[in-house]
Amino acid sequence: MMSLRKLSYHTLGLSSPFIDSLVCSYLRTSKVFKYPFLAEWSCRPSGQSIHVSLMNLRKQKNSLRIQHGVVHSFMPFSTMVGTILVQARDPGMLCEELENAIQESRLSDAWNLHEKHMQMEGFPRKSILNKLVTVLAESLDIQWLEKAYGLFEQAFEEHKQNLFEKDALIYLSLCLARCGLFVPASTLLRKLIEMEQFPPVRAWSAVLGYMSQTSPGAYLAAELVLEIGYLFQDGRVDPRKKSNDPIIAMKPNTTAFNVALAGCLLFGTTRKAEQLLDMMPRIDLKADTTLLITMAHIYDRNGRREELRKLKRQLDESYNVTDDLFLQFYNCLLSSHLKFGDLESASQMVLEMLQKARKAQNSIGVSTLFSETDGNGNRSSHGHVSVEDLNHKKQGALNLISQQPIVSYETFCRDRKFLKLEVEAKELLDRLICKLQTQVELVTTEHGILQPTEALYVKLVRAFLEVGRTKDLVEFLFKVERQDSPLSADSSVLVNVINSCILLGRLDQAHDLLDEMRLAGIRTGSSVYSSLLKAYINENRTGEITSLLRDARKAGIQLDASCYDALIESRVLQKDTLGALSLFKEMKVDKVKRSNHQEFDVLVKGCSENGEPGLMTKLLQEIKEGERVNYGVHDWNNVIHFFCKKRLMPDAEKAYKKMRSLGHAPNAQTFHSLVMGYAAVGGKYTEVTELWGQMKSIAYVSGMQFDQELLDAVLYTFVRGGFFNRANEVIEMLEKGNMFIDKYKYRNLFLKYHKTMYKGKVPKFQTESQMNKREAALNFKKWVGLT
């Protein structure tokens, strides 16, 4: 400053005190604004003497270095004086222009004026700053939303977050989530909680609803519910204290849990969803009917059949369970039976549904039901909905939210209790539930009556065939046909199954099924015998041909001309002239005429109605593409999960070893339970490291897939224990698989447990192992943005 005062002020025509004040203003501005923008000149020095003086001064190497500020570059004095003159304009006038631009929604002008104000005075006053943020948010333009969020980030870094009002930040978070920017939206909610400006659950559940429409957003939504729910676990917050009212208003409710759980289900993160279910009793949250159905989906996906059975008792006691909710529950229960290979329970459920449907169709209640429908068979508003109505309702709900405009900030503020946001959250939940309903494939409804679908028959048939239970399969399908009464013997489910086996080359299974049908006294047409006979002829299986012909005669089946042609041709190729002549005579004696039966390949091509694949097509696809189910894996996973949940890790380890010794390959769910169990016990980082090695070995040998939930659980354990070499390895896997990683969580985890790690000077003497550990930790810090 002393060198500046020695300059001739007379060349500029200005007094020394004025220059002093301008220089001080410059220094203050440079120190306040950390990230300077390019200045836009709004005025220029007047007078030739000033211009000449600036030109002369440019030759001098006067420069300024701010020791404790942010600007460290050297600036010529002439440029500095020019900047000072620009910044000498009235801040009050600039604020007024900024406020007018905001009021008129001139976003570009408002942003430019805001930048000038930041250069002059730093952040504008609180009211103007909040108006700017909300008008940028209202635009729902990603560019302006990012700038609005950037303002908050900058203020937070400079410890000026109190400049922002809670409502403005909640509104910004809502707009960010609506535009798919779920990471900044969730960060705002987390920062509000850090600031103890607790967002009410009615507000943040709507943010959650928008986040849960995408896979990464749904995962982050579940993390948010877990984090917020953790604050209320085991009565940590006393609801009787008046001072706790703001935080109590933030406590997750059934809507928030339903939204997070539905998002997890839609995008396959069901083990994270089960963590949410485990939290519910710890925060004294009771499930509503929608939540009970969501729980059923989770238990089905995770193989918790016993939990599903308990849930059935709760649903039976509920009085407001709608048809579509019952539909989803029965779909989950049947799916669970099939996963565990419990074919008796699954087939019994199918028969019960058919019996109830038949009784209902013959009852007076159904006639009343039909009287309430319109001419197209659709339900009126007082009864059950038809399938068509339900599908229409689903489609309408899927497009409902996207067409609604965002409410203005003014309207948002008037709703002090966030009731409109609560309605919006429930509409978003309905949208998610409708998407879940489209995944139901085993059960359908007709006029409110549950009916099994062809997909269910296909899965059951495949399961019976896989375990070789042909007799049980025939008995089951015979009982089904007695309820359903097929149009003809050649169109029955059993015939479709046999034809599918023939087409797949499973001729022995097809023959076994025919034998069981004959022994049970079930009659069938000649087409199925003809198809199997021709398949035997193509494979030149003489013994089976003779046996099948004998069975056909016992069953009174008259083979058609095409069968005799194929048999005669076969005898001729084998040079069995007498056999060929004998068949020809038999054909003449029986007066076999040209049959009207369609050829088998024509039947296969035509097994669809209205463009939809028929039963035989679906069965063929299921048997060809479906992987063989290892039912024992689900049983052992349940045992291991039980021990891990109870923190009985030695027992879990024994169960895991027994599982492998019996030849059952552990999957991602097995290892997830073990990792979470070790994490719950605490301090078992070495065990997780050993488990990580086994996972990689099994994945290399058997092709086990690492999913996001397993890798996230392993990463959390390694970061908590300070195993950064392993942590970086897991991060590389996650990024290679394009899986979402919640960096905010891991940044906070590092700051909580390893804040002072490797902050000092590098030691002069280090072993190679120590150097590697230090480098791994620094790489992790860089990854989470701490360096």
PDB file of C-alpha atoms in Angstrom, residues 314-461:
ATOM      1  CA  GLN A 314     -51.870 -60.401   8.328  1.00  0.00           C
ATOM      2  CA  LEU A 315     -53.516 -59.909   4.942  1.00  0.00           C
ATOM      3  CA  ASP A 316     -56.358 -62.259   5.824  1.00  0.00           C
ATOM      4  CA  GLU A 317     -57.065 -60.087   8.860  1.00  0.00           C
ATOM      5  CA  SER A 318     -56.965 -56.822   6.856  1.00  0.00           C
ATOM      6  CA  TYR A 319     -60.321 -55.494   5.727  1.00  0.00           C
ATOM      7  CA  ASN A 320     -59.294 -53.037   2.986  1.00  0.00           C
ATOM      8  CA  VAL A 321     -57.173 -55.208   0.681  1.00  0.00           C
ATOM      9  CA  THR A 322     -58.208 -54.599  -2.926  1.00  0.00           C
ATOM     10  CA  ASP A 323     -58.330 -57.180  -5.721  1.00  0.00           C
ATOM     11  CA  ASP A 324     -55.149 -55.985  -7.404  1.00  0.00           C
ATOM     12  CA  LEU A 325     -53.261 -56.195  -4.084  1.00  0.00           C
ATOM     13  CA  PHE A 326     -54.479 -59.765  -3.517  1.00  0.00           C
ATOM     14  CA  LEU A 327     -53.451 -60.519  -7.089  1.00  0.00           C
ATOM     15  CA  GLN A 328     -49.899 -59.370  -6.377  1.00  0.00           C
ATOM     16  CA  PHE A 329     -49.685 -61.288  -3.106  1.00  0.00           C
ATOM     17  CA  TYR A 330     -50.796 -64.599  -4.634  1.00  0.00           C
ATOM     18  CA  ASN A 331     -48.344 -64.060  -7.476  1.00  0.00           C
ATOM     19  CA  CYS A 332     -45.540 -63.653  -4.909  1.00  0.00           C
ATOM     20  CA  LEU A 333     -46.634 -66.725  -2.929  1.00  0.00           C
ATOM     21  CA  LEU A 334     -46.784 -68.937  -6.027  1.00  0.00           C
ATOM     22  CA  SER A 335     -43.428 -67.644  -7.224  1.00  0.00           C
ATOM     23  CA  SER A 336     -41.936 -68.488  -3.833  1.00  0.00           C
ATOM     24  CA  HIS A 337     -43.285 -72.062  -3.938  1.00  0.00           C
ATOM     25  CA  LEU A 338     -41.757 -72.556  -7.377  1.00  0.00           C
ATOM     26  CA  LYS A 339     -38.369 -71.213  -6.250  1.00  0.00           C
ATOM     27  CA  PHE A 340     -38.237 -73.748  -3.445  1.00  0.00           C
ATOM     28  CA  GLY A 341     -39.480 -76.601  -5.640  1.00  0.00           C
ATOM     29  CA  ASP A 342     -42.610 -77.008  -3.526  1.00  0.00           C
ATOM     30  CA  LEU A 343     -44.746 -78.262  -6.388  1.00  0.00           C
ATOM     31  CA  GLU A 344     -47.435 -79.699  -4.090  1.00  0.00           C
ATOM     32  CA  SER A 345     -48.201 -76.290  -2.565  1.00  0.00           C
ATOM     33  CA  ALA A 346     -48.100 -74.527  -5.936  1.00  0.00           C
ATOM     34  CA  SER A 347     -50.361 -77.059  -7.692  1.00  0.00           C
ATOM     35  CA  GLN A 348     -52.753 -77.082  -4.714  1.00  0.00           C
ATOM     36  CA  MET A 349     -53.053 -73.276  -4.932  1.00  0.00           C
ATOM     37  CA  VAL A 350     -53.866 -73.548  -8.650  1.00  0.00           C
ATOM     38  CA  LEU A 351     -56.587 -76.123  -8.035  1.00  0.00           C
ATOM     39  CA  GLU A 352     -58.096 -74.057  -5.213  1.00  0.00           C
ATOM     40  CA  MET A 353     -58.234 -70.998  -7.475  1.00  0.00           C
ATOM     41  CA  LEU A 354     -59.955 -72.989 -10.207  1.00  0.00           C
ATOM     42  CA  GLN A 355     -62.490 -74.475  -7.766  1.00  0.00           C
ATOM     43  CA  LYS A 356     -63.326 -71.057  -6.304  1.00  0.00           C
ATOM     44  CA  ALA A 357     -63.604 -69.564  -9.772  1.00  0.00           C
ATOM     45  CA  ARG A 358     -65.982 -72.320 -10.893  1.00  0.00           C
ATOM     46  CA  LYS A 359     -68.159 -71.931  -7.805  1.00  0.00           C
ATOM     47  CA  ALA A 360     -68.225 -68.166  -8.193  1.00  0.00           C
ATOM     48  CA  GLN A 361     -69.204 -68.394 -11.845  1.00  0.00           C
ATOM     49  CA  ASN A 362     -72.178 -70.600 -10.953  1.00  0.00           C
ATOM     50  CA  SER A 363     -73.293 -68.560  -7.984  1.00  0.00           C
ATOM     51  CA  ILE A 364     -75.974 -65.927  -7.731  1.00  0.00           C
ATOM     52  CA  GLY A 365     -73.310 -63.440  -6.687  1.00  0.00           C
ATOM     53  CA  VAL A 366     -71.714 -63.593 -10.098  1.00  0.00           C
ATOM     54  CA  SER A 367     -75.004 -62.916 -11.837  1.00  0.00           C
ATOM     55  CA  THR A 368     -75.279 -59.812  -9.655  1.00  0.00           C
ATOM     56  CA  LEU A 369     -71.690 -59.030 -10.558  1.00  0.00           C
ATOM     57  CA  PHE A 370     -72.460 -59.162 -14.278  1.00  0.00           C
ATOM     58  CA  SER A 371     -75.522 -56.998 -13.812  1.00  0.00           C
ATOM     59  CA  GLU A 372     -73.219 -54.263 -12.535  1.00  0.00           C
ATOM     60  CA  THR A 373     -71.122 -54.332 -15.702  1.00  0.00           C
ATOM     61  CA  ASP A 374     -71.727 -52.385 -18.865  1.00  0.00           C
ATOM     62  CA  GLY A 375     -72.291 -53.885 -22.283  1.00  0.00           C
ATOM     63  CA  ASN A 376     -68.571 -54.421 -22.855  1.00  0.00           C
ATOM     64  CA  GLY A 377     -68.142 -56.437 -19.671  1.00  0.00           C
ATOM     65  CA  ASN A 378     -66.396 -53.646 -17.794  1.00  0.00           C
ATOM     66  CA  ARG A 379     -66.990 -53.112 -14.102  1.00  0.00           C
ATOM     67  CA  SER A 380     -68.966 -50.214 -12.727  1.00  0.00           C
ATOM     68  CA  SER A 381     -67.459 -48.026 -10.024  1.00  0.00           C
ATOM     69  CA  HIS A 382     -69.059 -50.065  -7.229  1.00  0.00           C
ATOM     70  CA  GLY A 383     -67.538 -53.460  -7.998  1.00  0.00           C
ATOM     71  CA  HIS A 384     -64.315 -55.159  -8.898  1.00  0.00           C
ATOM     72  CA  VAL A 385     -62.401 -53.856 -11.899  1.00  0.00           C
ATOM     73  CA  SER A 386     -61.891 -55.936 -15.008  1.00  0.00           C
ATOM     74  CA  VAL A 387     -58.460 -56.704 -16.443  1.00  0.00           C
ATOM     75  CA  GLU A 388     -59.002 -54.128 -19.193  1.00  0.00           C
ATOM     76  CA  ASP A 389     -59.946 -51.434 -16.675  1.00  0.00           C
ATOM     77  CA  LEU A 390     -56.945 -52.254 -14.517  1.00  0.00           C
ATOM     78  CA  ASN A 391     -54.543 -52.043 -17.458  1.00  0.00           C
ATOM     79  CA  HIS A 392     -56.106 -48.753 -18.547  1.00  0.00           C
ATOM     80  CA  LYS A 393     -55.792 -47.411 -15.023  1.00  0.00           C
ATOM     81  CA  LYS A 394     -52.119 -48.444 -14.904  1.00  0.00           C
ATOM     82  CA  GLN A 395     -51.330 -46.737 -18.187  1.00  0.00           C
ATOM     83  CA  GLY A 396     -53.061 -43.553 -17.075  1.00  0.00           C
ATOM     84  CA  ALA A 397     -51.105 -43.477 -13.840  1.00  0.00           C
ATOM     85  CA  LEU A 398     -47.815 -43.921 -15.679  1.00  0.00           C
ATOM     86  CA  ASN A 399     -48.377 -40.699 -17.649  1.00  0.00           C
ATOM     87  CA  LEU A 400     -50.068 -38.695 -14.890  1.00  0.00           C
ATOM     88  CA  ILE A 401     -47.119 -37.058 -13.141  1.00  0.00           C
ATOM     89  CA  SER A 402     -45.049 -36.171 -16.202  1.00  0.00           C
ATOM     90  CA  GLN A 403     -47.879 -33.982 -17.543  1.00  0.00           C
ATOM     91  CA  GLN A 404     -48.253 -31.888 -14.384  1.00  0.00           C
ATOM     92  CA  PRO A 405     -46.476 -28.491 -14.306  1.00  0.00           C
ATOM     93  CA  ILE A 406     -44.313 -27.547 -11.340  1.00  0.00           C
ATOM     94  CA  VAL A 407     -46.010 -25.313  -8.778  1.00  0.00           C
ATOM     95  CA  SER A 408     -44.595 -21.814  -8.412  1.00  0.00           C
ATOM     96  CA  TYR A 409     -42.488 -21.034  -5.376  1.00  0.00           C
ATOM     97  CA  GLU A 410     -45.124 -18.594  -4.174  1.00  0.00           C
ATOM     98  CA  THR A 411     -47.784 -21.318  -4.199  1.00  0.00           C
ATOM     99  CA  PHE A 412     -45.282 -23.726  -2.647  1.00  0.00           C
ATOM    100  CA  CYS A 413     -44.679 -21.363   0.287  1.00  0.00           C
ATOM    101  CA  ARG A 414     -48.386 -20.836   0.955  1.00  0.00           C
ATOM    102  CA  ASP A 415     -48.765 -24.571   1.624  1.00  0.00           C
ATOM    103  CA  ARG A 416     -47.141 -24.396   5.059  1.00  0.00           C
ATOM    104  CA  LYS A 417     -47.964 -28.010   5.964  1.00  0.00           C
ATOM    105  CA  PHE A 418     -46.786 -29.373   2.585  1.00  0.00           C
ATOM    106  CA  LEU A 419     -50.137 -31.084   1.981  1.00  0.00           C
ATOM    107  CA  LYS A 420     -49.858 -30.735  -1.806  1.00  0.00           C
ATOM    108  CA  LEU A 421     -46.437 -32.347  -1.741  1.00  0.00           C
ATOM    109  CA  GLU A 422     -47.897 -35.202   0.275  1.00  0.00           C
ATOM    110  CA  VAL A 423     -50.513 -35.740  -2.443  1.00  0.00           C
ATOM    111  CA  GLU A 424     -47.782 -35.555  -5.080  1.00  0.00           C
ATOM    112  CA  ALA A 425     -45.729 -38.172  -3.219  1.00  0.00           C
ATOM    113  CA  LYS A 426     -48.726 -40.516  -3.112  1.00  0.00           C
ATOM    114  CA  GLU A 427     -49.340 -40.032  -6.833  1.00  0.00           C
ATOM    115  CA  LEU A 428     -45.702 -40.896  -7.512  1.00  0.00           C
ATOM    116  CA  LEU A 429     -46.105 -43.949  -5.301  1.00  0.00           C
ATOM    117  CA  ASP A 430     -49.172 -45.014  -7.329  1.00  0.00           C
ATOM    118  CA  ARG A 431     -47.053 -44.711 -10.438  1.00  0.00           C
ATOM    119  CA  LEU A 432     -44.418 -47.025  -8.971  1.00  0.00           C
ATOM    120  CA  ILE A 433     -47.040 -49.520  -7.747  1.00  0.00           C
ATOM    121  CA  CYS A 434     -48.609 -49.607 -11.208  1.00  0.00           C
ATOM    122  CA  LYS A 435     -45.227 -50.497 -12.682  1.00  0.00           C
ATOM    123  CA  LEU A 436     -44.948 -53.289 -10.130  1.00  0.00           C
ATOM    124  CA  GLN A 437     -48.362 -54.614 -11.136  1.00  0.00           C
ATOM    125  CA  THR A 438     -47.194 -55.003 -14.722  1.00  0.00           C
ATOM    126  CA  GLN A 439     -44.599 -57.529 -13.487  1.00  0.00           C
ATOM    127  CA  VAL A 440     -47.315 -59.897 -12.188  1.00  0.00           C
ATOM    128  CA  GLU A 441     -47.399 -62.883 -14.568  1.00  0.00           C
ATOM    129  CA  LEU A 442     -48.597 -65.948 -12.667  1.00  0.00           C
ATOM    130  CA  VAL A 443     -52.108 -64.836 -11.669  1.00  0.00           C
ATOM    131  CA  THR A 444     -54.790 -62.752 -13.322  1.00  0.00           C
ATOM    132  CA  THR A 445     -58.356 -61.717 -12.488  1.00  0.00           C
ATOM    133  CA  GLU A 446     -61.593 -62.019 -14.379  1.00  0.00           C
ATOM    134  CA  HIS A 447     -64.432 -60.060 -12.821  1.00  0.00           C
ATOM    135  CA  GLY A 448     -62.602 -60.027  -9.513  1.00  0.00           C
ATOM    136  CA  ILE A 449     -61.940 -63.799  -9.536  1.00  0.00           C
ATOM    137  CA  LEU A 450     -58.348 -65.010  -9.329  1.00  0.00           C
ATOM    138  CA  GLN A 451     -57.272 -67.264 -12.195  1.00  0.00           C
ATOM    139  CA  PRO A 452     -53.933 -68.979 -12.984  1.00  0.00           C
ATOM    140  CA  THR A 453     -52.213 -67.796 -16.173  1.00  0.00           C
ATOM    141  CA  GLU A 454     -50.570 -69.854 -18.893  1.00  0.00           C
ATOM    142  CA  ALA A 455     -47.204 -68.625 -17.583  1.00  0.00           C
ATOM    143  CA  LEU A 456     -47.940 -70.382 -14.281  1.00  0.00           C
ATOM    144  CA  TYR A 457     -48.862 -73.636 -16.036  1.00  0.00           C
ATOM    145  CA  VAL A 458     -45.668 -73.420 -18.071  1.00  0.00           C
ATOM    146  CA  LYS A 459     -43.466 -72.980 -15.011  1.00  0.00           C
ATOM    147  CA  LEU A 460     -45.204 -75.781 -13.140  1.00  0.00           C
ATOM    148  CA  VAL A 461     -44.955 -78.196 -16.061  1.00  0.00           C
TER     149      VAL A 461
END
